[in-house]
Each structure stands twice: as C-alpha cells, then as structure tokens.
Amino acid sequence: MSDHAHSHGHDDHGFAHVMPPRILVGVWLALISLTALTVWTASMHLHPFDLLIAMVIATIKGLLVALFFMHLKYDRPFNGLIFMMSFVFAGLFVMFAMFDTHRNQTAIAARGYDDPIKEAWREELQKAAEHAVVVDGEHGSAEHATEGNGAAGEQGASTPAENQGH
C-alpha cells in the first residue's frame, strides 16, 4: 500500500487543535483566581447576592473549561450552540427552583420552624426527655433503671420500639 492510503489528515475524521502551553497555564491561573474570588466573596456575606455572585463566577469558570480545555473555541459552531443552550436550560431550572423556594418561605415560617429535620430531632429529644422523666419518677434515677439484676429491661427500661408509643 502506498503511504497516501495510510496517512490520514485530521480533517478526514474531524480535527484536533493543539493548545500552546501558555494558553493552558493562563486559563488554569484564571480558574484558580476565580476560585479564590468565590471563596473571598463567600466570606463577605452579601446575603441577597451570594447565590447570584457564586453562579456568575461558576458560569465563567465553566465557560473557560469548555472553551479551552474541551476545545469548543476551535470546534464547530453548532457544538458551541448546543453547549450554550445547556447553560440556558440549567439556568432556567435553577431560576424556577429559586422562585418556588422564595415563594414557600412564608409558609415555612408560618409553621414555626425552618427545618423539618431539626423539628423531627426536637420531637425525638422531647420524647427521650419525657421517657427519662418517667424512668426517673418510678425508680429515683435513670441510672437505677438499668441496674436490676444486671438486666436492662427488668425495671421499667424499654426498648426503642416501645419508646415510639410515648
């Protein structure tokens, strides 16, 4: 076979773009700087703008990675368009979720608690405290409730399954 049959250019199966190291290092330094900026702005506690600032910085970082490390800057424009549309749709999803979260904050506050997990823990601690009072009232102290003849369940101590009814 001739050398022509085996020598395929990059144009035959797509193309590859070799990035100069100075560009790659420059993009990497920009990513490190943007990460430092994210940490710095998070410590400033700009409450109404925390999420917006973090999302803008993350979007810029994502674009740098896509454009240079994924070579979208040198790829077909259609691939860049598809990538940009994914950013638009992801932004829309986050925006609608934030609208819903903001809308429901008044209903959550009206219930008297902010976090259902914290509320569940409060209920469990209250149940445990009520059980300790019952044990304390029957036997004089919680330590004596588990001492009877070396068995934990003989004198009023109950299993976790039994505590569910209290």
PDB file of C-alpha atoms in Angstrom:
ATOM      1  CA  MET A   1       0.000   0.000   0.000  1.00  0.00           C
ATOM      2  CA  SER A   2       1.106   3.481  -0.559  1.00  0.00           C
ATOM      3  CA  ASP A   3       1.885   5.968   2.176  1.00  0.00           C
ATOM      4  CA  HIS A   4      -1.030   8.072   0.952  1.00  0.00           C
ATOM      5  CA  ALA A   5      -3.514   5.331   1.902  1.00  0.00           C
ATOM      6  CA  HIS A   6      -2.269   5.229   5.499  1.00  0.00           C
ATOM      7  CA  SER A   7      -1.662   8.897   6.080  1.00  0.00           C
ATOM      8  CA  HIS A   8      -4.914  10.426   7.142  1.00  0.00           C
ATOM      9  CA  GLY A   9      -5.055  14.075   7.984  1.00  0.00           C
ATOM     10  CA  HIS A  10      -7.012  15.300  10.947  1.00  0.00           C
ATOM     11  CA  ASP A  11      -9.556  16.762   8.542  1.00  0.00           C
ATOM     12  CA  ASP A  12     -10.668  13.269   7.465  1.00  0.00           C
ATOM     13  CA  HIS A  13     -12.102  12.322  10.886  1.00  0.00           C
ATOM     14  CA  GLY A  14     -12.600  15.697  12.468  1.00  0.00           C
ATOM     15  CA  PHE A  15      -9.792  17.875  13.645  1.00  0.00           C
ATOM     16  CA  ALA A  16      -7.659  18.260  16.717  1.00  0.00           C
ATOM     17  CA  HIS A  17      -6.326  21.546  17.921  1.00  0.00           C
ATOM     18  CA  VAL A  18      -3.113  21.658  19.883  1.00  0.00           C
ATOM     19  CA  MET A  19      -3.194  24.355  22.540  1.00  0.00           C
ATOM     20  CA  PRO A  20       0.001  26.235  23.356  1.00  0.00           C
ATOM     21  CA  PRO A  21       1.067  25.642  26.982  1.00  0.00           C
ATOM     22  CA  ARG A  22       0.968  29.368  27.786  1.00  0.00           C
ATOM     23  CA  ILE A  23      -2.761  29.470  26.990  1.00  0.00           C
ATOM     24  CA  LEU A  24      -3.459  26.379  29.074  1.00  0.00           C
ATOM     25  CA  VAL A  25      -1.462  27.751  32.007  1.00  0.00           C
ATOM     26  CA  GLY A  26      -3.190  31.117  31.625  1.00  0.00           C
ATOM     27  CA  VAL A  27      -6.631  29.507  31.718  1.00  0.00           C
ATOM     28  CA  TRP A  28      -5.593  27.405  34.708  1.00  0.00           C
ATOM     29  CA  LEU A  29      -4.411  30.546  36.547  1.00  0.00           C
ATOM     30  CA  ALA A  30      -7.690  32.255  35.694  1.00  0.00           C
ATOM     31  CA  LEU A  31      -9.609  29.272  37.130  1.00  0.00           C
ATOM     32  CA  ILE A  32      -7.530  29.339  40.322  1.00  0.00           C
ATOM     33  CA  SER A  33      -8.096  33.111  40.619  1.00  0.00           C
ATOM     34  CA  LEU A  34     -11.841  32.722  40.116  1.00  0.00           C
ATOM     35  CA  THR A  35     -11.914  30.004  42.777  1.00  0.00           C
ATOM     36  CA  ALA A  36     -10.134  32.356  45.192  1.00  0.00           C
ATOM     37  CA  LEU A  37     -12.652  35.067  44.259  1.00  0.00           C
ATOM     38  CA  THR A  38     -15.508  32.671  45.050  1.00  0.00           C
ATOM     39  CA  VAL A  39     -14.071  31.937  48.492  1.00  0.00           C
ATOM     40  CA  TRP A  40     -13.443  35.614  49.169  1.00  0.00           C
ATOM     41  CA  THR A  41     -16.948  36.714  48.140  1.00  0.00           C
ATOM     42  CA  ALA A  42     -18.483  33.911  50.229  1.00  0.00           C
ATOM     43  CA  SER A  43     -16.786  35.339  53.332  1.00  0.00           C
ATOM     44  CA  MET A  44     -18.246  38.794  52.647  1.00  0.00           C
ATOM     45  CA  HIS A  45     -21.845  37.647  53.388  1.00  0.00           C
ATOM     46  CA  LEU A  46     -23.617  39.644  50.690  1.00  0.00           C
ATOM     47  CA  HIS A  47     -26.873  37.889  51.587  1.00  0.00           C
ATOM     48  CA  PRO A  48     -29.158  38.950  48.759  1.00  0.00           C
ATOM     49  CA  PHE A  49     -26.430  38.432  46.163  1.00  0.00           C
ATOM     50  CA  ASP A  50     -24.485  35.400  47.485  1.00  0.00           C
ATOM     51  CA  LEU A  51     -26.049  32.901  45.109  1.00  0.00           C
ATOM     52  CA  LEU A  52     -26.004  35.260  42.120  1.00  0.00           C
ATOM     53  CA  ILE A  53     -22.304  36.050  42.527  1.00  0.00           C
ATOM     54  CA  ALA A  54     -21.399  32.383  43.033  1.00  0.00           C
ATOM     55  CA  MET A  55     -23.396  31.345  39.948  1.00  0.00           C
ATOM     56  CA  VAL A  56     -21.835  34.046  37.752  1.00  0.00           C
ATOM     57  CA  ILE A  57     -18.328  33.025  38.803  1.00  0.00           C
ATOM     58  CA  ALA A  58     -19.151  29.330  38.308  1.00  0.00           C
ATOM     59  CA  THR A  59     -20.561  30.075  34.854  1.00  0.00           C
ATOM     60  CA  ILE A  60     -17.403  31.925  33.830  1.00  0.00           C
ATOM     61  CA  LYS A  61     -15.287  29.025  35.106  1.00  0.00           C
ATOM     62  CA  GLY A  62     -17.441  26.524  33.217  1.00  0.00           C
ATOM     63  CA  LEU A  63     -17.136  28.553  30.033  1.00  0.00           C
ATOM     64  CA  LEU A  64     -13.344  28.720  30.357  1.00  0.00           C
ATOM     65  CA  VAL A  65     -13.138  24.964  30.821  1.00  0.00           C
ATOM     66  CA  ALA A  66     -15.470  24.311  27.889  1.00  0.00           C
ATOM     67  CA  LEU A  67     -13.849  26.801  25.537  1.00  0.00           C
ATOM     68  CA  PHE A  68     -10.220  25.929  26.168  1.00  0.00           C
ATOM     69  CA  PHE A  69      -9.876  22.534  27.854  1.00  0.00           C
ATOM     70  CA  MET A  70     -12.744  20.962  25.886  1.00  0.00           C
ATOM     71  CA  HIS A  71     -11.637  22.883  22.752  1.00  0.00           C
ATOM     72  CA  LEU A  72     -15.120  24.248  21.971  1.00  0.00           C
ATOM     73  CA  LYS A  73     -13.495  27.510  20.908  1.00  0.00           C
ATOM     74  CA  TYR A  74     -11.965  25.667  17.957  1.00  0.00           C
ATOM     75  CA  ASP A  75     -14.822  23.234  17.301  1.00  0.00           C
ATOM     76  CA  ARG A  76     -17.833  23.546  15.029  1.00  0.00           C
ATOM     77  CA  PRO A  77     -20.153  26.425  15.995  1.00  0.00           C
ATOM     78  CA  PHE A  78     -23.089  24.020  16.306  1.00  0.00           C
ATOM     79  CA  ASN A  79     -21.382  22.202  19.217  1.00  0.00           C
ATOM     80  CA  GLY A  80     -20.861  25.531  20.969  1.00  0.00           C
ATOM     81  CA  LEU A  81     -24.513  26.407  20.423  1.00  0.00           C
ATOM     82  CA  ILE A  82     -25.649  23.127  21.959  1.00  0.00           C
ATOM     83  CA  PHE A  83     -23.348  23.693  24.930  1.00  0.00           C
ATOM     84  CA  MET A  84     -24.628  27.247  25.431  1.00  0.00           C
ATOM     85  CA  MET A  85     -28.231  26.052  25.275  1.00  0.00           C
ATOM     86  CA  SER A  86     -27.473  23.587  28.080  1.00  0.00           C
ATOM     87  CA  PHE A  87     -26.336  26.555  30.197  1.00  0.00           C
ATOM     88  CA  VAL A  88     -29.545  28.419  29.355  1.00  0.00           C
ATOM     89  CA  PHE A  89     -31.750  25.480  30.326  1.00  0.00           C
ATOM     90  CA  ALA A  90     -29.782  24.791  33.518  1.00  0.00           C
ATOM     91  CA  GLY A  91     -30.142  28.479  34.408  1.00  0.00           C
ATOM     92  CA  LEU A  92     -33.888  28.327  33.794  1.00  0.00           C
ATOM     93  CA  PHE A  93     -34.226  25.273  36.032  1.00  0.00           C
ATOM     94  CA  VAL A  94     -32.309  26.967  38.838  1.00  0.00           C
ATOM     95  CA  MET A  95     -34.318  30.183  38.387  1.00  0.00           C
ATOM     96  CA  PHE A  96     -37.671  28.387  38.634  1.00  0.00           C
ATOM     97  CA  ALA A  97     -36.475  26.449  41.684  1.00  0.00           C
ATOM     98  CA  MET A  98     -35.415  29.688  43.355  1.00  0.00           C
ATOM     99  CA  PHE A  99     -38.800  31.300  42.623  1.00  0.00           C
ATOM    100  CA  ASP A 100     -40.529  28.319  44.220  1.00  0.00           C
ATOM    101  CA  THR A 101     -38.195  28.336  47.233  1.00  0.00           C
ATOM    102  CA  HIS A 102     -38.727  32.058  47.758  1.00  0.00           C
ATOM    103  CA  ARG A 103     -42.499  31.710  47.415  1.00  0.00           C
ATOM    104  CA  ASN A 104     -42.708  28.961  50.058  1.00  0.00           C
ATOM    105  CA  GLN A 105     -40.535  30.653  52.699  1.00  0.00           C
ATOM    106  CA  THR A 106     -43.538  32.467  54.214  1.00  0.00           C
ATOM    107  CA  ALA A 107     -45.478  29.185  54.517  1.00  0.00           C
ATOM    108  CA  ILE A 108     -42.486  27.505  56.163  1.00  0.00           C
ATOM    109  CA  ALA A 109     -42.036  30.401  58.588  1.00  0.00           C
ATOM    110  CA  ALA A 110     -45.769  30.312  59.454  1.00  0.00           C
ATOM    111  CA  ARG A 111     -45.389  26.726  60.695  1.00  0.00           C
ATOM    112  CA  GLY A 112     -42.954  27.947  63.335  1.00  0.00           C
ATOM    113  CA  TYR A 113     -39.878  26.073  62.221  1.00  0.00           C
ATOM    114  CA  ASP A 114     -37.367  26.473  59.466  1.00  0.00           C
ATOM    115  CA  ASP A 115     -36.084  22.961  59.008  1.00  0.00           C
ATOM    116  CA  PRO A 116     -38.218  19.801  59.119  1.00  0.00           C
ATOM    117  CA  ILE A 117     -35.177  17.702  60.058  1.00  0.00           C
ATOM    118  CA  LYS A 118     -34.428  19.939  63.041  1.00  0.00           C
ATOM    119  CA  GLU A 119     -38.087  19.738  64.037  1.00  0.00           C
ATOM    120  CA  ALA A 120     -38.011  15.924  63.881  1.00  0.00           C
ATOM    121  CA  TRP A 121     -34.894  15.902  66.072  1.00  0.00           C
ATOM    122  CA  ARG A 122     -36.616  18.234  68.555  1.00  0.00           C
ATOM    123  CA  GLU A 123     -39.564  15.830  68.747  1.00  0.00           C
ATOM    124  CA  GLU A 124     -37.273  12.845  69.305  1.00  0.00           C
ATOM    125  CA  LEU A 125     -35.336  14.685  72.035  1.00  0.00           C
ATOM    126  CA  GLN A 126     -38.599  15.681  73.690  1.00  0.00           C
ATOM    127  CA  LYS A 127     -39.791  12.044  73.630  1.00  0.00           C
ATOM    128  CA  ALA A 128     -36.478  10.928  75.125  1.00  0.00           C
ATOM    129  CA  ALA A 129     -36.719  13.593  77.832  1.00  0.00           C
ATOM    130  CA  GLU A 130     -40.300  12.545  78.684  1.00  0.00           C
ATOM    131  CA  HIS A 131     -39.188   8.921  78.924  1.00  0.00           C
ATOM    132  CA  ALA A 132     -36.298   9.902  81.197  1.00  0.00           C
ATOM    133  CA  VAL A 133     -38.731  11.749  83.490  1.00  0.00           C
ATOM    134  CA  VAL A 134     -40.975   8.675  83.723  1.00  0.00           C
ATOM    135  CA  VAL A 135     -37.996   6.435  84.495  1.00  0.00           C
ATOM    136  CA  ASP A 136     -36.679   8.982  87.000  1.00  0.00           C
ATOM    137  CA  GLY A 137     -40.086   9.235  88.670  1.00  0.00           C
ATOM    138  CA  GLU A 138     -40.526   5.455  89.026  1.00  0.00           C
ATOM    139  CA  HIS A 139     -37.060   4.478  90.185  1.00  0.00           C
ATOM    140  CA  GLY A 140     -35.476   7.533  91.711  1.00  0.00           C
ATOM    141  CA  SER A 141     -32.854   7.996  88.994  1.00  0.00           C
ATOM    142  CA  ALA A 142     -32.231   6.968  85.418  1.00  0.00           C
ATOM    143  CA  GLU A 143     -29.101   5.002  86.420  1.00  0.00           C
ATOM    144  CA  HIS A 144     -31.078   2.733  88.729  1.00  0.00           C
ATOM    145  CA  ALA A 145     -33.491   1.862  85.941  1.00  0.00           C
ATOM    146  CA  THR A 146     -30.899  -0.306  84.230  1.00  0.00           C
ATOM    147  CA  GLU A 147     -29.272  -1.862  87.325  1.00  0.00           C
ATOM    148  CA  GLY A 148     -31.814  -4.512  88.383  1.00  0.00           C
ATOM    149  CA  ASN A 149     -30.022  -7.924  88.492  1.00  0.00           C
ATOM    150  CA  GLY A 150     -27.816  -6.951  85.560  1.00  0.00           C
ATOM    151  CA  ALA A 151     -30.701  -6.925  83.060  1.00  0.00           C
ATOM    152  CA  ALA A 152     -31.538  -3.669  81.353  1.00  0.00           C
ATOM    153  CA  GLY A 153     -35.209  -4.371  80.767  1.00  0.00           C
ATOM    154  CA  GLU A 154     -36.407  -5.632  84.167  1.00  0.00           C
ATOM    155  CA  GLN A 155     -37.380  -2.472  85.995  1.00  0.00           C
ATOM    156  CA  GLY A 156     -39.073  -0.144  83.551  1.00  0.00           C
ATOM    157  CA  ALA A 157     -36.395   0.362  80.922  1.00  0.00           C
ATOM    158  CA  SER A 158     -37.917  -0.091  77.491  1.00  0.00           C
ATOM    159  CA  THR A 159     -36.638  -0.833  74.040  1.00  0.00           C
ATOM    160  CA  PRO A 160     -36.507   1.843  71.289  1.00  0.00           C
ATOM    161  CA  ALA A 161     -39.529   0.190  69.643  1.00  0.00           C
ATOM    162  CA  GLU A 162     -41.535   0.612  72.854  1.00  0.00           C
ATOM    163  CA  ASN A 163     -40.459   4.258  73.108  1.00  0.00           C
ATOM    164  CA  GLN A 164     -42.272   5.066  69.872  1.00  0.00           C
ATOM    165  CA  GLY A 165     -45.591   4.991  71.745  1.00  0.00           C
ATOM    166  CA  HIS A 166     -44.565   7.617  74.332  1.00  0.00           C
TER     167      HIS A 166
END
